[in-house]
Short mmCIF file of C-alpha atoms in Angstrom, two decimals:
data_model
loop_
_atom_site.label_atom_id
_atom_site.label_comp_id
_atom_site.label_asym_id
_atom_site.label_seq_id
_atom_site.Cartn_x
_atom_site.Cartn_y
_atom_site.Cartn_z
CA MET G 281 40.95 -29.60 -40.05
CA ASP G 282 38.11 -27.17 -39.25
CA LYS G 283 34.86 -28.17 -41.02
CA LYS G 284 34.57 -24.78 -42.67
CA PHE G 285 37.81 -25.48 -44.58
CA LEU G 286 36.43 -28.73 -45.97
CA LYS G 287 33.70 -26.89 -47.90
CA ILE G 288 35.71 -23.80 -48.69
CA ARG G 289 36.04 -24.42 -52.44
CA GLU G 290 32.28 -24.02 -52.79
CA ASP G 291 32.75 -20.30 -52.08
CA PHE G 292 34.91 -19.88 -55.21
CA PRO G 293 32.87 -20.16 -58.43
CA ILE G 294 35.90 -20.29 -60.71
CA LEU G 295 37.23 -23.46 -59.06
CA LYS G 296 34.16 -25.43 -60.12
CA GLN G 297 35.07 -25.43 -63.80
CA LYS G 298 37.04 -27.92 -65.85
CA VAL G 299 40.09 -26.98 -67.93
CA ASN G 300 40.88 -29.10 -70.96
CA ASN G 301 38.25 -31.57 -69.68
CA GLU G 302 40.16 -31.95 -66.43
CA ARG G 303 39.38 -30.84 -62.89
CA LEU G 304 40.96 -27.41 -62.30
CA ALA G 305 43.91 -27.44 -59.92
CA TYR G 306 44.74 -23.75 -59.59
CA LEU G 307 48.31 -23.44 -58.29
CA ASP G 308 49.27 -19.91 -59.30
CA ASN G 309 48.23 -18.13 -56.13
CA ALA G 310 51.50 -16.23 -55.82
CA ALA G 311 50.49 -14.39 -59.00
CA THR G 312 46.86 -13.80 -58.01
CA SER G 313 44.30 -15.50 -55.81
CA GLN G 314 40.77 -16.47 -56.76
CA LYS G 315 37.80 -14.50 -55.39
CA PRO G 316 35.03 -15.83 -53.16
CA GLN G 317 31.42 -15.10 -54.05
CA ALA G 318 31.17 -12.71 -51.09
CA VAL G 319 33.79 -10.41 -52.63
CA LEU G 320 32.16 -10.54 -56.07
CA ASP G 321 28.80 -9.71 -54.48
CA ALA G 322 30.22 -6.77 -52.52
CA ILE G 323 31.61 -5.14 -55.67
CA MET G 324 28.37 -5.66 -57.58
CA ASN G 325 26.33 -4.35 -54.66
CA PHE G 326 28.32 -1.13 -54.63
CA TYR G 327 27.76 -0.47 -58.31
CA GLN G 328 24.10 -1.45 -58.17
CA ASN G 329 23.16 0.40 -54.99
CA ASP G 330 25.77 2.85 -53.68
CA ASN G 331 27.75 4.08 -56.68
CA ALA G 332 28.85 7.65 -55.96
CA ASN G 333 32.10 9.50 -55.45
CA VAL G 334 33.54 9.65 -51.94
CA HIS G 335 34.27 12.56 -49.59
CA ARG G 336 32.57 15.09 -51.88
CA SER G 337 28.81 14.72 -51.60
CA VAL G 338 26.22 15.30 -48.89
CA TYR G 339 23.54 13.20 -50.58
CA THR G 340 22.74 9.70 -49.32
CA LEU G 341 24.58 7.65 -51.97
CA GLY G 342 27.72 9.74 -51.53
CA GLN G 343 27.60 9.35 -47.78
CA ARG G 344 27.11 5.57 -48.04
CA ALA G 345 29.99 5.24 -50.52
CA THR G 346 32.29 7.29 -48.28
CA GLU G 347 31.38 5.25 -45.22
CA GLU G 348 32.03 1.95 -47.01
CA TYR G 349 35.34 3.20 -48.44
CA GLU G 350 36.62 4.45 -45.10
CA ASN G 351 35.35 1.33 -43.33
CA ALA G 352 37.55 -0.67 -45.71
CA ARG G 353 40.53 1.41 -44.56
CA ILE G 354 39.72 0.60 -40.93
CA LYS G 355 39.48 -3.11 -41.78
CA VAL G 356 42.96 -2.97 -43.32
CA GLN G 357 44.29 -1.15 -40.26
CA LYS G 358 42.96 -3.81 -37.91
CA PHE G 359 44.03 -6.68 -40.16
CA ILE G 360 47.71 -5.68 -40.06
CA ASN G 361 47.46 -4.03 -36.61
CA ALA G 362 48.48 -0.54 -37.68
CA LYS G 363 48.22 1.97 -34.86
CA ASP G 364 46.04 4.42 -36.79
CA ALA G 365 43.78 4.18 -39.85
CA HIS G 366 45.49 7.35 -41.14
CA GLU G 367 48.58 5.18 -41.71
CA ILE G 368 46.76 3.22 -44.44
CA ILE G 369 47.05 4.57 -47.99
CA PHE G 370 45.09 2.96 -50.81
CA THR G 371 47.13 2.42 -53.99
CA LYS G 372 46.79 0.28 -57.12
CA GLU G 373 48.91 -2.59 -55.80
CA THR G 374 52.29 -3.39 -54.22
CA THR G 375 54.16 -2.04 -57.24
CA ASP G 376 52.36 1.29 -57.03
CA SER G 377 52.95 1.45 -53.27
CA LEU G 378 56.71 0.98 -53.62
CA ASN G 379 56.95 3.44 -56.51
CA LEU G 380 55.05 5.97 -54.39
CA LEU G 381 57.58 5.45 -51.63
CA ALA G 382 60.64 5.75 -53.86
CA SER G 383 59.20 8.88 -55.50
CA THR G 384 58.42 10.60 -52.19
CA TYR G 385 60.42 9.42 -49.21
CA GLY G 386 63.26 8.24 -51.44
CA GLU G 387 63.49 11.45 -53.47
CA GLU G 388 63.49 13.57 -50.33
CA ASN G 389 65.89 11.56 -48.20
CA ILE G 390 68.48 9.90 -50.46
CA GLN G 391 71.62 11.84 -51.33
CA LYS G 392 74.78 11.07 -53.28
CA GLY G 393 76.83 8.40 -51.51
CA ASP G 394 73.94 7.11 -49.40
CA GLU G 395 73.28 3.38 -49.38
CA ILE G 396 70.12 1.43 -50.21
CA VAL G 397 70.20 -2.24 -49.22
CA ILE G 398 68.02 -4.90 -50.85
CA SER G 399 68.46 -8.63 -51.48
CA TYR G 400 68.83 -11.05 -54.37
CA MET G 401 65.37 -12.48 -53.69
CA GLU G 402 63.47 -9.26 -54.38
CA HIS G 403 60.62 -9.01 -56.88
CA HIS G 404 61.28 -6.35 -59.51
CA SER G 405 58.70 -4.16 -57.76
CA ASN G 406 61.03 -3.92 -54.76
CA LEU G 407 64.16 -3.67 -56.86
CA ILE G 408 63.74 -1.38 -59.85
CA PRO G 409 62.35 1.66 -57.93
CA TRP G 410 65.40 1.58 -55.63
CA GLN G 411 67.77 0.80 -58.49
CA GLN G 412 66.54 3.80 -60.46
CA LEU G 413 66.54 6.05 -57.39
CA ALA G 414 70.15 5.08 -56.69
CA LEU G 415 71.12 5.83 -60.31
CA GLU G 416 69.36 9.20 -60.19
CA LYS G 417 70.83 10.26 -56.85
CA GLY G 418 74.29 8.73 -57.14
CA ALA G 419 73.52 6.42 -54.24
CA ILE G 420 74.96 2.94 -53.73
CA LEU G 421 72.71 -0.09 -54.16
CA LYS G 422 73.80 -3.16 -52.17
CA TYR G 423 72.53 -6.75 -52.40
CA ILE G 424 72.36 -9.13 -49.45
CA GLU G 425 73.63 -12.60 -50.32
CA LEU G 426 71.65 -15.82 -49.86
CA THR G 427 72.55 -18.99 -47.99
CA ALA G 428 72.87 -22.35 -49.74
CA ASP G 429 69.17 -23.14 -49.14
CA GLY G 430 68.01 -19.75 -50.41
CA GLN G 431 67.53 -17.84 -47.18
CA LEU G 432 68.82 -14.35 -46.46
CA ASP G 433 72.35 -14.43 -45.07
CA LEU G 434 72.01 -12.46 -41.83
CA ALA G 435 75.76 -12.24 -41.36
CA ASP G 436 76.11 -10.67 -44.80
CA MET G 437 73.18 -8.37 -44.03
CA GLN G 438 74.95 -7.07 -40.93
CA ASN G 439 78.04 -6.41 -43.03
CA LYS G 440 76.13 -4.70 -45.85
CA ILE G 441 74.16 -2.31 -43.62
CA THR G 442 76.31 0.58 -42.39
CA ASP G 443 75.78 4.03 -40.97
CA LYS G 444 75.56 5.25 -44.58
CA THR G 445 72.51 3.04 -45.19
CA LYS G 446 69.31 5.07 -45.39
CA ILE G 447 66.82 2.47 -46.70
CA VAL G 448 66.63 -1.30 -46.26
CA ALA G 449 63.96 -2.78 -48.57
CA LEU G 450 63.22 -6.49 -48.22
CA THR G 451 60.48 -8.94 -49.06
CA HIS G 452 58.64 -10.53 -46.15
CA ALA G 453 58.13 -13.74 -48.14
CA SER G 454 59.83 -14.67 -51.41
CA ASN G 455 57.66 -15.22 -54.49
CA VAL G 456 60.19 -17.76 -55.83
CA LEU G 457 62.13 -19.47 -53.04
CA GLY G 458 59.36 -20.16 -50.54
CA VAL G 459 61.35 -18.34 -47.84
CA THR G 460 59.75 -16.23 -45.10
CA ASN G 461 62.12 -13.62 -43.70
CA ASP G 462 62.44 -12.62 -40.06
CA ILE G 463 61.49 -9.00 -40.66
CA LYS G 464 61.40 -8.14 -36.97
CA LYS G 465 65.05 -9.12 -36.57
CA MET G 466 65.98 -7.42 -39.83
CA ALA G 467 64.21 -4.20 -38.86
CA LYS G 468 66.20 -4.17 -35.62
CA ILE G 469 69.44 -4.36 -37.61
CA ALA G 470 68.29 -1.56 -39.95
CA HIS G 471 67.15 0.69 -37.11
CA ALA G 472 70.46 0.22 -35.28
CA HIS G 473 71.97 2.20 -38.17
CA ASN G 474 69.06 4.71 -38.35
CA ALA G 475 67.85 3.27 -41.66
CA VAL G 476 64.15 2.90 -42.45
CA MET G 477 62.74 -0.58 -43.01
CA VAL G 478 60.61 -1.02 -46.14
CA VAL G 479 58.81 -4.34 -46.51
CA ASP G 480 57.24 -5.93 -49.59
CA GLY G 481 54.42 -7.91 -47.98
CA ALA G 482 52.67 -9.07 -51.15
CA GLN G 483 53.38 -12.75 -50.44
CA ALA G 484 52.96 -12.52 -46.66
CA VAL G 485 49.74 -10.68 -45.80
CA PRO G 486 47.51 -13.18 -47.66
CA HIS G 487 49.09 -16.21 -46.01
CA MET G 488 50.02 -15.50 -42.39
CA PRO G 489 49.21 -13.17 -39.51
CA VAL G 490 51.02 -9.84 -39.99
CA ASP G 491 51.44 -7.25 -37.23
CA VAL G 492 53.27 -4.20 -38.54
CA GLN G 493 53.75 -2.77 -35.07
CA ASP G 494 55.35 -5.96 -33.79
CA LEU G 495 57.55 -6.17 -36.91
CA ASN G 496 58.44 -2.48 -36.41
CA ALA G 497 58.34 -1.94 -40.17
CA ASP G 498 58.48 1.71 -41.17
CA PHE G 499 56.66 1.04 -44.44
CA TYR G 500 54.80 -2.10 -45.55
CA ALA G 501 53.22 -2.68 -48.98
CA PHE G 502 50.83 -5.34 -50.27
CA SER G 503 48.18 -6.07 -52.93
CA GLY G 504 44.47 -6.87 -52.68
CA HIS G 505 44.35 -9.30 -55.60
CA LYS G 506 46.68 -11.78 -53.89
CA MET G 507 44.45 -11.97 -50.80
CA LEU G 508 41.02 -12.74 -52.32
CA GLY G 509 40.38 -9.10 -53.26
CA PRO G 510 39.98 -7.55 -56.70
CA THR G 511 42.79 -6.32 -58.93
CA GLY G 512 43.69 -2.65 -58.97
CA ILE G 513 43.69 -2.08 -55.21
CA GLY G 514 46.68 -2.17 -52.88
CA VAL G 515 47.95 -0.73 -49.64
CA LEU G 516 50.92 1.24 -48.41
CA TYR G 517 51.24 1.32 -44.63
CA GLY G 518 53.60 3.90 -43.18
CA LYS G 519 54.34 5.16 -39.72
CA LYS G 520 52.37 8.34 -39.17
CA GLN G 521 55.36 10.51 -38.30
CA LEU G 522 57.06 9.54 -41.56
CA LEU G 523 54.01 9.95 -43.80
CA GLU G 524 53.26 13.41 -42.41
CA LYS G 525 56.69 14.66 -43.50
CA MET G 526 56.44 13.26 -47.03
CA SER G 527 55.32 15.26 -50.07
CA PRO G 528 52.35 14.12 -52.19
CA TYR G 529 52.92 11.53 -54.91
CA GLN G 530 50.38 12.98 -57.36
CA TYR G 531 48.45 16.23 -57.60
CA GLY G 532 44.85 17.09 -58.37
CA GLY G 533 41.50 16.72 -56.71
CA GLU G 534 40.89 15.36 -53.21
CA MET G 535 44.47 15.68 -51.94
CA ILE G 536 44.36 19.45 -51.43
CA ASP G 537 43.55 21.73 -48.54
CA PHE G 538 43.52 25.13 -50.27
CA VAL G 539 44.36 25.98 -53.89
CA LYS G 540 45.35 29.52 -54.83
CA LYS G 541 46.39 30.77 -58.24
CA TYR G 542 50.10 30.32 -57.60
CA HIS G 543 50.40 27.94 -54.66
CA SER G 544 48.51 25.16 -52.92
CA THR G 545 48.46 23.36 -49.59
CA TRP G 546 47.78 19.72 -48.93
CA THR G 547 45.23 17.91 -46.83
CA GLU G 548 46.14 15.49 -44.04
CA ILE G 549 47.22 11.87 -44.43
CA PRO G 550 46.21 9.47 -45.88
CA TRP G 551 44.17 11.54 -48.34
CA LYS G 552 47.23 13.63 -49.22
CA PHE G 553 48.42 10.55 -51.15
CA GLU G 554 45.07 9.66 -52.76
CA ALA G 555 44.68 12.19 -55.57
CA GLY G 556 41.60 12.04 -57.77
CA THR G 557 38.76 9.55 -57.75
CA GLN G 558 39.99 6.40 -56.05
CA ASN G 559 39.20 2.77 -56.81
CA ILE G 560 36.22 2.84 -54.48
CA ALA G 561 34.51 -0.40 -55.45
CA ASP G 562 37.67 -2.45 -55.22
CA ALA G 563 38.63 -0.94 -51.85
CA ILE G 564 35.23 -2.13 -50.64
CA GLY G 565 35.94 -5.52 -52.24
CA LEU G 566 39.25 -5.67 -50.37
CA GLY G 567 37.40 -4.91 -47.16
CA LYS G 568 35.08 -7.86 -47.81
CA ALA G 569 38.09 -10.09 -48.56
CA ILE G 570 39.52 -9.10 -45.18
CA ASP G 571 36.19 -10.01 -43.55
CA TYR G 572 36.43 -13.43 -45.20
CA LEU G 573 40.03 -14.04 -44.09
CA THR G 574 39.34 -12.77 -40.59
CA ASP G 575 36.44 -15.20 -40.28
CA LEU G 576 38.68 -18.08 -41.32
CA GLY G 577 41.52 -16.97 -39.07
CA MET G 578 44.99 -16.29 -40.42
CA GLU G 579 46.59 -18.83 -38.10
CA GLN G 580 44.40 -21.51 -39.69
CA VAL G 581 45.15 -20.21 -43.18
CA ALA G 582 48.88 -20.55 -42.44
CA GLN G 583 48.38 -24.02 -40.97
CA ILE G 584 46.46 -25.40 -43.95
CA GLU G 585 49.15 -24.13 -46.32
CA TYR G 586 51.88 -25.68 -44.17
CA GLU G 587 50.07 -29.02 -44.30
CA LEU G 588 49.91 -28.81 -48.10
CA VAL G 589 53.61 -28.00 -48.38
CA ASP G 590 54.46 -30.74 -45.91
CA TYR G 591 52.53 -33.15 -48.14
CA ALA G 592 53.88 -31.87 -51.46
CA LEU G 593 57.53 -30.97 -50.88
CA PRO G 594 58.87 -34.42 -49.88
CA LYS G 595 57.11 -35.99 -52.87
CA LEU G 596 58.55 -33.40 -55.26
CA LEU G 597 62.04 -33.93 -53.89
CA GLU G 598 61.76 -37.64 -54.71
CA VAL G 599 60.97 -37.07 -58.40
CA PRO G 600 64.01 -38.06 -60.52
CA GLY G 601 65.36 -35.11 -62.49
CA LEU G 602 63.34 -32.48 -60.59
CA THR G 603 65.25 -29.65 -58.87
CA VAL G 604 63.54 -27.63 -56.12
CA TYR G 605 64.85 -24.14 -55.34
CA GLY G 606 64.81 -22.83 -51.78
CA PRO G 607 64.65 -24.74 -48.49
CA LYS G 608 64.22 -28.50 -48.69
CA LYS G 609 62.56 -28.80 -45.29
CA SER G 610 58.81 -28.17 -45.02
CA ASN G 611 59.08 -26.24 -41.75
CA LYS G 612 61.29 -23.66 -43.50
CA HIS G 613 59.17 -23.44 -46.63
CA ASN G 614 56.03 -21.38 -47.25
CA GLY G 615 53.39 -22.13 -49.89
CA VAL G 616 55.56 -21.25 -52.91
CA ILE G 617 57.55 -24.09 -54.50
CA SER G 618 59.73 -23.38 -57.54
CA PHE G 619 61.36 -26.14 -59.52
CA ASN G 620 62.72 -27.25 -62.86
CA LEU G 621 62.07 -30.61 -64.48
CA ALA G 622 65.08 -32.23 -66.14
CA ASN G 623 66.07 -30.26 -69.25
CA ILE G 624 62.49 -29.35 -70.25
CA HIS G 625 61.91 -25.63 -70.65
CA PRO G 626 59.61 -24.30 -67.88
CA HIS G 627 57.15 -22.93 -70.45
CA ASP G 628 56.82 -26.37 -72.01
CA VAL G 629 56.30 -27.88 -68.56
CA ALA G 630 53.56 -25.37 -67.72
CA THR G 631 51.87 -25.97 -71.08
CA ALA G 632 51.91 -29.71 -70.51
CA PHE G 633 50.53 -29.28 -66.99
CA ASP G 634 47.68 -27.16 -68.35
CA MET G 635 46.54 -30.07 -70.48
CA ASP G 636 46.07 -31.93 -67.19
CA GLY G 637 44.09 -29.05 -65.67
CA VAL G 638 47.01 -27.84 -63.52
CA SER G 639 47.65 -24.08 -63.56
CA VAL G 640 51.21 -23.10 -62.61
CA ARG G 641 53.44 -20.18 -63.48
CA ALA G 642 56.57 -20.49 -65.61
CA GLY G 643 59.17 -17.80 -66.22
CA HIS G 644 61.47 -15.53 -64.25
CA HIS G 645 58.66 -14.45 -61.91
CA CYS G 646 59.73 -10.79 -62.08
CA ALA G 647 62.95 -11.76 -60.33
CA GLN G 648 65.64 -11.82 -63.03
CA PRO G 649 68.59 -11.02 -60.72
CA LEU G 650 67.51 -13.98 -58.58
CA MET G 651 67.34 -16.23 -61.65
CA GLU G 652 70.87 -15.16 -62.56
CA TYR G 653 71.96 -15.80 -58.97
CA LEU G 654 70.48 -19.31 -59.16
CA GLY G 655 72.08 -19.94 -62.55
CA VAL G 656 68.81 -20.51 -64.42
CA SER G 657 66.76 -18.49 -66.90
CA ALA G 658 63.37 -19.49 -65.50
CA THR G 659 61.56 -21.93 -63.21
CA VAL G 660 58.16 -23.56 -62.83
CA ARG G 661 56.28 -22.32 -59.77
CA ALA G 662 53.44 -23.99 -57.92
CA SER G 663 51.92 -21.81 -55.20
CA PHE G 664 49.23 -22.82 -52.74
CA TYR G 665 46.38 -21.12 -50.90
CA PHE G 666 43.99 -22.38 -48.24
CA TYR G 667 41.39 -23.47 -50.82
CA ASN G 668 43.86 -25.90 -52.35
CA THR G 669 43.71 -29.56 -51.33
CA LYS G 670 45.87 -32.67 -51.33
CA GLU G 671 43.91 -33.66 -54.43
CA ASP G 672 45.46 -30.63 -56.16
CA VAL G 673 48.90 -31.82 -55.08
CA ASP G 674 48.21 -35.34 -56.40
CA GLN G 675 47.05 -33.85 -59.68
CA LEU G 676 50.28 -31.84 -59.89
CA LEU G 677 52.34 -34.96 -59.28
CA ARG G 678 50.46 -36.89 -61.96
CA ALA G 679 51.08 -34.03 -64.39
CA ILE G 680 54.79 -34.15 -63.59
CA PHE G 681 55.10 -37.85 -64.33
CA GLU G 682 52.98 -37.60 -67.49
CA THR G 683 55.18 -34.72 -68.66
CA LYS G 684 58.32 -36.75 -67.96
CA GLU G 685 56.86 -39.62 -69.94
CA PHE G 686 55.84 -37.38 -72.85
CA PHE G 687 59.29 -35.77 -73.08
CA LYS G 688 61.02 -39.11 -72.35
CA VAL G 689 63.15 -37.78 -69.49
#
């Protein structure tokens, strides 16, 4: 392992604390990641030294703020290898990005009888906007089935996508099953039927190299807070030719070209979709998070997470009474591991773990149709990031056995 990874936890102030008098093992990274000091400093520096609105002022602070904000956009562009910085729209988060898309491209291109194809592994953010659009338009919503080990069934996908399909919306990496989907292959299937490919990248961009041009995704959404950045900032990438044809999502300041008494015209992309004062400080914070990840190298980030899963998954599978959902082989499993422990309710498991300093998520993980598909109401979820260690895994395993002992299962 690279030496810089060995000292990485020192960059994250929150990881130095104890919880319930125990060392903190933070394993809820699929929900939100922790923030390095460099990101915290960048946000504070903006407010202390450069705080001004962007694009509107000729004075020095305004020019500095605008430059930092637009530099963050360029960093995002390069990080996901978009062709043009104008293809990067700042939003609140993945949910906002996908709602923007459903309310613009979806509203303008979906008609009665058209098909929208999603899967059973989708987060609600990539399900409800399309569900409601289909209900409003009289379109048909189709679900791709899963294989026995929780992966997308490509044969079923090829059957579900037809020439009536207008949108295929899939997650790049599941927030429950630990599955990473072959988006490049799936986009090829969608495009063969002239459908657009929408990708929820919230669980992918923080954890692996992502190249939107190579994937040939038409739209790709992700959140800053899951990739070391602050909350309240996200990204919608879209191919330029598609974004230019779409109507604005919201109206007001900044997104206009000319405003007359009875009609208005809109400015160019991406600013057409960024009405009002944007989340400037957190866009800058996201830019600094990208600097941090770029310095580490996304290939190394992916490798360290694979090593953690390769260490943890076999041990979890050996625990009597513990059921793991998703692939059982480490080489098919990303850093999200969901499980249930005997007949103990997941909330009780998570509460017991917390007493041992282990932070995990319990619930339906904003994926209720998937829970129904799996035949459970909820699961426990441990999710890793590059600042986690084998010591965190060992602490998780100790918590599991102590919980089993406490509940006598």
